[in-house]
Short mmCIF file of C-alpha atoms and ligand atoms in Angstrom, two decimals:
data_model
loop_
_atom_site.label_atom_id
_atom_site.label_comp_id
_atom_site.label_asym_id
_atom_site.label_seq_id
_atom_site.Cartn_x
_atom_site.Cartn_y
_atom_site.Cartn_z
CA UNK I 1 -50.89 -138.94 -138.63
CA UNK I 2 -54.90 -139.37 -139.70
CA UNK I 3 -57.90 -140.25 -137.81
CA UNK I 4 -61.04 -141.99 -138.28
CA UNK I 5 -64.56 -142.00 -136.18
CA UNK I 6 -66.88 -144.68 -136.70
CA UNK I 7 -70.37 -143.31 -134.46
CA UNK I 8 -72.14 -146.69 -133.47
CA UNK I 9 -70.21 -149.69 -132.07
CA UNK I 10 -72.77 -152.39 -133.55
CA UNK I 11 -72.70 -154.67 -136.41
CA UNK I 12 -71.68 -152.57 -139.13
CA UNK I 13 -69.97 -149.89 -137.60
CA UNK I 14 -67.75 -152.28 -135.63
CA UNK I 15 -66.75 -153.80 -139.05
CA UNK I 16 -66.54 -151.56 -140.65
CA UNK I 17 -63.65 -150.14 -137.75
CA UNK I 18 -62.33 -153.67 -137.75
CA UNK I 19 -61.49 -153.72 -142.10
CA UNK I 20 -59.86 -149.77 -141.48
CA UNK I 21 -57.84 -150.79 -138.85
CA UNK I 22 -56.44 -153.73 -140.67
CA UNK I 23 -56.36 -151.68 -143.63
CA UNK I 24 -54.12 -148.96 -141.25
CA UNK I 25 -55.68 -146.02 -142.87
CA UNK I 26 -55.01 -144.25 -139.89
CA UNK I 27 -52.94 -144.02 -136.79
CA UNK I 28 -56.29 -143.35 -134.63
CA UNK I 29 -59.59 -144.91 -135.10
CA UNK I 30 -62.05 -143.80 -132.64
CA UNK I 31 -65.31 -145.72 -132.05
CA UNK I 32 -67.82 -143.82 -130.43
CA UNK I 33 -71.29 -145.32 -128.83
CA UNK I 34 -73.85 -144.40 -126.54
CA UNK I 35 -74.16 -148.25 -125.07
CA UNK I 36 -72.47 -148.05 -121.95
CA UNK I 37 -68.97 -150.24 -122.69
CA UNK I 38 -69.49 -151.47 -125.75
CA UNK I 39 -67.40 -149.20 -127.47
CA UNK I 40 -64.55 -149.94 -125.26
CA UNK I 41 -65.52 -153.75 -125.17
CA UNK I 42 -65.21 -153.94 -129.23
CA UNK I 43 -62.29 -151.51 -129.64
CA UNK I 44 -59.81 -154.00 -127.18
CA UNK I 45 -61.40 -156.45 -128.67
CA UNK I 46 -60.13 -155.79 -132.10
CA UNK I 47 -56.79 -154.18 -130.55
CA UNK I 48 -55.91 -158.39 -129.23
CA UNK I 49 -55.93 -158.81 -132.90
CA UNK I 50 -52.83 -156.71 -133.76
CA UNK I 51 -50.21 -158.40 -132.66
CA UNK I 52 -51.93 -161.87 -134.59
CA UNK I 53 -52.58 -159.51 -137.80
CA UNK I 54 -49.89 -156.68 -137.68
CA UNK I 55 -51.45 -153.75 -137.90
CA UNK I 56 -50.04 -151.00 -135.90
CA UNK I 57 -53.53 -148.82 -136.26
CA UNK I 58 -55.23 -147.89 -132.51
CA UNK I 59 -58.38 -148.31 -131.84
CA UNK I 60 -59.64 -146.49 -129.11
CA UNK I 61 -63.61 -146.67 -127.63
CA UNK I 62 -65.99 -144.19 -125.76
CA UNK I 63 -69.22 -144.13 -124.40
CA UNK I 64 -70.75 -140.91 -125.56
CA UNK I 65 -67.51 -138.36 -125.23
CA UNK I 66 -67.41 -136.69 -128.36
CA UNK I 67 -63.73 -134.55 -127.01
CA UNK I 68 -62.18 -138.14 -127.62
CA UNK I 69 -63.35 -137.40 -131.39
CA UNK I 70 -61.86 -134.39 -131.82
CA UNK I 71 -59.89 -133.24 -134.74
CA UNK I 72 -60.99 -137.15 -137.03
CA UNK I 73 -60.36 -136.42 -140.65
CA UNK I 74 -63.87 -138.86 -141.82
CA UNK I 75 -66.79 -139.58 -138.95
CA UNK I 76 -68.26 -142.51 -140.24
CA UNK I 77 -72.11 -142.84 -138.72
CA UNK I 78 -73.23 -146.31 -138.56
CA UNK I 79 -75.69 -144.98 -135.30
CA UNK I 80 -79.26 -145.97 -135.07
CA UNK I 81 -81.15 -149.13 -135.29
CA UNK I 82 -80.99 -152.00 -138.33
CA UNK I 83 -83.78 -152.97 -140.81
CA UNK I 84 -85.76 -155.97 -139.21
CA UNK I 85 -87.59 -159.00 -140.87
CA UNK I 86 -89.84 -157.32 -143.30
CA UNK I 87 -88.82 -153.84 -142.86
CA UNK I 88 -87.81 -151.00 -145.48
CA UNK I 89 -84.86 -149.44 -144.81
CA UNK I 90 -87.48 -146.27 -145.19
CA UNK I 91 -89.58 -147.55 -141.83
CA UNK I 92 -86.47 -146.74 -140.04
CA UNK I 93 -86.74 -142.76 -140.59
CA UNK I 94 -88.35 -142.11 -137.51
CA UNK I 95 -85.98 -143.18 -135.16
CA UNK I 96 -82.88 -142.94 -137.04
CA UNK I 97 -83.48 -138.89 -137.82
CA UNK I 98 -83.19 -137.64 -135.03
CA UNK I 99 -79.49 -139.84 -134.40
CA UNK I 100 -78.31 -138.53 -136.88
CA UNK I 101 -79.32 -134.98 -137.07
CA UNK I 102 -77.74 -135.05 -133.19
CA UNK I 103 -75.00 -137.29 -134.25
CA UNK I 104 -73.92 -134.60 -137.45
CA UNK I 105 -73.85 -132.35 -134.77
CA UNK I 106 -72.04 -133.23 -131.81
CA UNK I 107 -69.17 -134.21 -134.35
CA UNK I 108 -68.37 -130.89 -136.22
CA UNK I 109 -67.63 -129.55 -132.72
CA UNK I 110 -64.65 -131.32 -132.21
CA UNK I 111 -63.62 -131.92 -135.83
CA UNK I 112 -65.24 -128.59 -137.66
CA UNK I 113 -63.22 -129.94 -141.32
CA UNK I 114 -64.72 -133.51 -140.89
CA UNK I 115 -65.69 -135.38 -144.72
CA UNK I 116 -69.12 -137.31 -143.34
CA UNK I 117 -69.86 -140.88 -144.51
CA UNK I 118 -73.61 -141.64 -144.52
CA UNK I 119 -74.39 -145.21 -143.73
CA UNK I 120 -77.40 -144.89 -141.25
CA UNK I 121 -80.37 -145.42 -142.98
CA UNK I 122 -82.44 -144.84 -145.00
CA UNK I 123 -79.07 -143.49 -146.25
CA UNK I 124 -80.43 -140.80 -149.45
CA UNK I 125 -82.70 -139.33 -147.01
CA UNK I 126 -79.50 -139.11 -143.90
CA UNK I 127 -77.62 -137.85 -146.48
CA UNK I 128 -79.68 -135.01 -147.44
CA UNK I 129 -80.53 -134.47 -143.89
CA UNK I 130 -76.59 -134.10 -142.50
CA UNK I 131 -75.97 -132.16 -145.68
CA UNK I 132 -78.47 -129.97 -144.93
CA UNK I 133 -78.37 -129.83 -141.30
CA UNK I 134 -74.80 -128.94 -140.81
CA UNK I 135 -75.10 -126.42 -143.91
CA UNK I 136 -71.47 -128.27 -144.48
CA UNK I 137 -70.13 -127.74 -148.13
CA UNK I 138 -71.68 -130.49 -150.29
CA UNK I 139 -68.55 -132.37 -150.75
CA UNK I 140 -68.03 -133.34 -147.48
CA UNK I 141 -71.33 -135.22 -146.85
CA UNK I 142 -70.86 -138.97 -148.82
CA UNK I 143 -73.52 -141.42 -148.66
CA UNK I 144 -72.34 -144.88 -148.87
CA UNK I 145 -74.99 -147.17 -150.53
CA UNK I 146 -73.69 -147.55 -153.92
CA UNK I 147 -70.55 -149.14 -153.23
CA UNK I 148 -72.58 -152.04 -150.99
CA UNK I 149 -74.67 -152.00 -153.85
CA UNK I 150 -72.38 -152.12 -156.25
CA UNK I 151 -70.54 -154.59 -154.58
CA UNK I 152 -73.73 -156.85 -154.17
CA UNK I 153 -74.19 -156.68 -157.88
CA UNK I 154 -70.85 -157.83 -159.05
CA UNK I 155 -71.04 -160.45 -156.33
CA UNK I 156 -74.29 -161.75 -158.43
CA UNK I 157 -72.81 -161.09 -161.68
CA UNK I 158 -69.59 -163.42 -160.74
CA UNK I 159 -72.24 -166.11 -159.53
CA UNK I 160 -73.42 -166.21 -162.77
CA UNK I 161 -71.32 -165.62 -164.83
CA UNK I 162 -68.52 -168.38 -162.61
CA UNK I 163 -65.50 -166.04 -163.01
CA UNK I 164 -64.18 -163.59 -159.97
CA UNK I 165 -65.99 -161.37 -158.52
CA UNK I 166 -63.00 -158.63 -159.06
CA UNK I 167 -63.36 -159.48 -162.66
CA UNK I 168 -66.56 -157.60 -163.00
CA UNK I 169 -67.57 -154.20 -163.11
CA UNK I 170 -70.91 -152.82 -162.75
CA UNK I 171 -72.58 -149.72 -161.37
CA UNK I 172 -75.71 -149.47 -159.16
CA UNK I 173 -76.74 -146.04 -159.08
CA UNK I 174 -80.28 -144.24 -157.74
CA UNK I 175 -81.63 -144.57 -154.58
CA UNK I 176 -79.95 -147.29 -152.10
CA UNK I 177 -83.72 -148.84 -151.68
CA UNK I 178 -85.10 -152.30 -152.94
CA UNK I 179 -86.94 -150.43 -155.43
CA UNK I 180 -84.80 -146.99 -156.92
CA UNK I 181 -81.74 -148.58 -156.79
CA UNK I 182 -81.10 -149.09 -160.30
CA UNK I 183 -78.65 -151.65 -161.31
CA UNK I 184 -77.00 -150.38 -164.64
CA UNK I 185 -76.68 -153.95 -166.20
CA UNK I 186 -75.52 -151.96 -169.99
CA UNK I 187 -72.54 -151.08 -168.41
CA UNK I 188 -71.55 -154.04 -166.77
CA UNK I 189 -69.06 -156.21 -167.75
CA UNK I 190 -66.38 -159.04 -167.76
CA UNK I 191 -63.23 -157.69 -168.34
CA UNK I 192 -64.40 -154.77 -170.99
CA UNK I 193 -67.33 -157.38 -172.95
CA UNK I 194 -70.72 -156.15 -172.02
CA UNK I 195 -72.79 -158.98 -169.76
CA UNK I 196 -75.17 -158.69 -171.86
CA UNK I 197 -73.12 -160.96 -174.69
CA UNK I 198 -72.24 -163.54 -172.21
CA UNK I 199 -75.73 -163.94 -170.29
CA UNK I 200 -78.92 -164.31 -171.71
CA UNK I 201 -81.56 -161.88 -170.67
CA UNK I 202 -83.55 -163.52 -167.71
CA UNK I 203 -80.51 -164.64 -166.26
CA UNK I 204 -79.58 -160.45 -166.32
CA UNK I 205 -81.97 -159.61 -165.12
CA UNK I 206 -82.22 -161.99 -162.50
CA UNK I 207 -78.61 -160.66 -161.29
CA UNK I 208 -81.20 -157.23 -161.57
CA UNK I 209 -83.35 -158.50 -159.36
CA UNK I 210 -81.57 -160.25 -156.79
CA UNK I 211 -79.58 -156.81 -156.00
CA UNK I 212 -82.11 -155.21 -155.25
CA UNK I 213 -83.36 -156.75 -152.60
CA UNK I 214 -80.14 -158.16 -151.92
CA UNK I 215 -80.00 -156.39 -148.51
CA UNK I 216 -83.66 -157.51 -147.63
CA UNK I 217 -82.54 -161.10 -148.35
CA UNK I 218 -80.02 -160.81 -145.95
CA UNK I 219 -81.99 -159.24 -143.42
CA UNK I 220 -84.90 -162.79 -143.51
CA UNK I 221 -81.57 -164.95 -142.89
CA UNK I 222 -80.38 -163.11 -140.17
CA UNK I 223 -82.41 -161.48 -138.28
CA UNK I 224 -80.85 -158.37 -138.70
CA UNK I 225 -79.60 -156.55 -141.34
CA UNK I 226 -76.43 -157.39 -143.23
CA UNK I 227 -72.89 -156.53 -141.74
CA UNK I 228 -69.48 -157.69 -143.37
CA UNK I 229 -70.12 -156.37 -147.08
CA UNK I 230 -71.54 -152.72 -145.67
CA UNK I 231 -69.03 -152.24 -143.32
CA UNK I 232 -66.20 -153.54 -145.96
CA UNK I 233 -67.63 -150.89 -148.57
CA UNK I 234 -67.92 -148.78 -145.77
CA UNK I 235 -64.18 -148.74 -145.18
CA UNK I 236 -63.28 -148.39 -149.02
CA UNK I 237 -65.37 -145.19 -149.41
CA UNK I 238 -62.96 -143.48 -146.49
CA UNK I 239 -59.92 -145.70 -147.93
CA UNK I 240 -60.44 -143.74 -151.22
CA UNK I 241 -60.96 -140.56 -149.49
CA UNK I 242 -57.98 -140.84 -146.86
CA UNK I 243 -55.57 -142.47 -149.20
CA UNK I 244 -56.59 -139.67 -152.09
CA UNK I 245 -57.52 -142.33 -154.63
CA UNK I 246 -59.37 -140.39 -156.85
CA UNK I 247 -61.56 -143.85 -157.51
CA UNK I 248 -64.80 -143.59 -158.71
CA UNK I 249 -67.44 -145.09 -156.66
CA UNK I 250 -71.13 -145.21 -156.66
CA UNK I 251 -72.35 -142.77 -154.25
CA UNK I 252 -75.03 -140.72 -152.51
CA UNK I 253 -74.28 -137.07 -153.01
CA UNK I 254 -75.85 -134.22 -153.38
CA UNK I 255 -77.19 -133.25 -157.00
CA UNK I 256 -77.38 -129.80 -158.57
CA UNK I 257 -78.60 -130.50 -161.95
CA UNK I 258 -76.80 -133.29 -162.84
CA UNK I 259 -78.52 -136.60 -163.91
CA UNK I 260 -81.27 -134.11 -163.97
CA UNK I 261 -82.39 -133.53 -160.92
CA UNK I 262 -81.80 -131.01 -157.78
CA UNK I 263 -81.96 -130.48 -154.12
CA UNK I 264 -81.63 -133.89 -153.22
CA UNK I 265 -79.38 -136.88 -152.60
CA UNK I 266 -78.91 -139.89 -154.42
CA UNK I 267 -76.18 -142.07 -155.87
CA UNK I 268 -74.57 -141.15 -158.63
CA UNK I 269 -70.67 -142.13 -159.99
CA UNK I 270 -68.20 -139.94 -158.56
CA UNK I 271 -64.75 -139.17 -158.11
CA UNK I 272 -63.48 -139.30 -154.54
CA UNK I 273 -60.15 -137.59 -152.85
CA UNK I 274 -58.87 -136.42 -150.09
CA UNK I 275 -61.64 -133.29 -150.19
CA UNK I 276 -64.48 -135.21 -149.88
CA UNK I 277 -66.63 -136.32 -153.17
CA UNK I 278 -64.93 -134.53 -155.68
CA UNK I 279 -66.87 -134.64 -159.03
CA UNK I 280 -70.08 -137.16 -160.53
CA UNK I 281 -68.73 -138.74 -163.30
CA UNK I 282 -71.68 -138.39 -166.53
CA UNK I 283 -72.72 -142.06 -167.38
CA UNK I 284 -74.65 -140.30 -170.38
CA UNK I 285 -78.12 -142.06 -169.15
CA UNK I 286 -80.92 -143.46 -171.90
CA UNK I 287 -84.03 -142.88 -171.99
CA UNK I 288 -85.06 -145.61 -170.68
CA UNK I 289 -82.66 -145.57 -167.31
CA UNK I 290 -82.94 -141.67 -166.74
CA UNK I 291 -86.96 -142.52 -166.70
CA UNK I 292 -85.88 -145.45 -163.93
CA UNK I 293 -83.64 -142.78 -162.30
CA UNK I 294 -86.78 -139.70 -162.25
CA UNK I 295 -88.75 -142.57 -160.78
CA UNK I 296 -86.15 -143.02 -157.82
CA UNK I 297 -85.79 -139.53 -157.26
CA UNK I 298 -89.38 -138.74 -156.93
CA UNK I 299 -89.56 -141.49 -154.58
CA UNK I 300 -86.48 -140.08 -152.17
CA UNK I 301 -88.00 -137.46 -152.20
CA UNK I 302 -90.78 -137.78 -150.77
CA UNK I 303 -89.04 -139.31 -148.25
CA UNK I 304 -87.15 -136.44 -147.84
CA UNK I 305 -90.65 -134.98 -147.30
CA UNK I 306 -90.99 -136.29 -144.29
CA UNK I 307 -88.47 -134.78 -142.64
CA UNK I 308 -90.29 -131.51 -142.52
CA UNK I 309 -93.29 -133.38 -141.15
CA UNK I 310 -91.26 -134.53 -138.34
CA UNK I 311 -89.95 -130.83 -137.91
CA UNK I 312 -86.63 -132.34 -137.77
CA UNK I 313 -85.03 -130.17 -140.58
N1 APR M 401 -75.24 -141.94 -130.96
C1 APR M 401 -74.25 -143.34 -131.14
N2 APR M 401 -74.60 -144.52 -130.98
C2 APR M 401 -75.74 -144.54 -131.19
C3 APR M 401 -76.85 -143.40 -131.28
C4 APR M 401 -76.71 -142.54 -130.77
N3 APR M 401 -77.17 -141.32 -130.87
N4 APR M 401 -78.32 -144.46 -131.09
C5 APR M 401 -78.10 -145.83 -131.43
N5 APR M 401 -76.51 -145.76 -131.57
C6 APR M 401 -75.93 -147.34 -131.90
C7 APR M 401 -76.76 -148.61 -131.30
O1 APR M 401 -76.10 -148.55 -129.59
C8 APR M 401 -76.18 -149.57 -131.38
O2 APR M 401 -74.90 -150.00 -130.69
O3 APR M 401 -75.71 -147.46 -132.43
C9 APR M 401 -75.39 -148.98 -133.00
C10 APR M 401 -76.16 -149.95 -134.04
O4 APR M 401 -76.21 -150.29 -133.93
P1 APR M 401 -76.82 -152.50 -134.92
O5 APR M 401 -77.97 -152.27 -133.94
O6 APR M 401 -75.66 -153.27 -134.18
O7 APR M 401 -77.36 -152.11 -136.37
P2 APR M 401 -75.83 -151.99 -137.56
O8 APR M 401 -76.60 -153.09 -138.10
O9 APR M 401 -74.66 -151.41 -136.85
O10 APR M 401 -76.63 -151.15 -138.39
C11 APR M 401 -77.13 -149.09 -138.50
O11 APR M 401 -76.60 -149.24 -140.63
O12 APR M 401 -76.62 -150.43 -142.58
C12 APR M 401 -77.16 -149.49 -141.61
O13 APR M 401 -79.81 -149.63 -141.97
C13 APR M 401 -78.43 -150.00 -140.77
O14 APR M 401 -79.22 -148.04 -140.11
C14 APR M 401 -78.99 -149.38 -139.65
C15 APR M 401 -77.11 -149.10 -139.76
#
């Protein structure tokens, strides 16, 4: 009898809830938004697909009523504003920081044992904020970005190789920003065969570059940021927690010396299970990769500094 809450009934939150309902990840999925009626409407719409699609999860929508979220096992935070064309994820910090801090505190009043999944951007800084402002054990605060970036990496690799994306392995670590993420081309494989032996260097570089601006490309097309892959990536993370899968996903977590960094939340491969993130997997970066990771950390750290300037932390 699991319960999941999604905060934010916008594009990403609603998509995530919809995927989770179809996968029957919980007996009850609550969607909460501050916009009157939006959660209720979207939840009811989803419930009206249950007979067609054959799922038994109950989806409930509420407007700002946190009591209905009580005793959630996992809470996914998508509330905030998305980026518009020309904006970076970092441009969102001013508005989203206040929202994420407030939401995290409200959630814990009713679900003190919940694991928090952070999707709101700038995701690395929002994860750091959620961790620091709540004082939760570090394993219970997880940022989703790396799963999405890795899925985009695998998608572009599969197109370059002309093979199914599910036959491709690829990991993106570092920050979840256009210039801070690090697609680890050296570890990318097609069923164990290094992609560097299947694609020329120029093609691999293009795949890496396309991955890094994967979100911005969609924002240009859509006029707002994407939702199908972000929603599905959030659901994949929740699934690994709810089903105690012990799967390895690149997620944004608190580093305490791992990958050479401390007092920061950044994307690294972690084992995900019922306790949240359980272990960091060491990919043993080479000097070039570690230098890129350190540079990414500098950018994330300076963004985290804005939280102090804004007095939210
Ligand atoms: N509490 C609950 N919901 C809120 C709050 C709040 N304090 N503030 C805003 N919201 C809701 C909005 O009412 C809206 O319905 O969050 C929802 C956000 O939905 P969209 O505007 O559609 O944004 P979306 O595309 O879903 O992106 C949400 O995820 O990927 C990131 O960068 C993206 O930060 C953005 C977030």
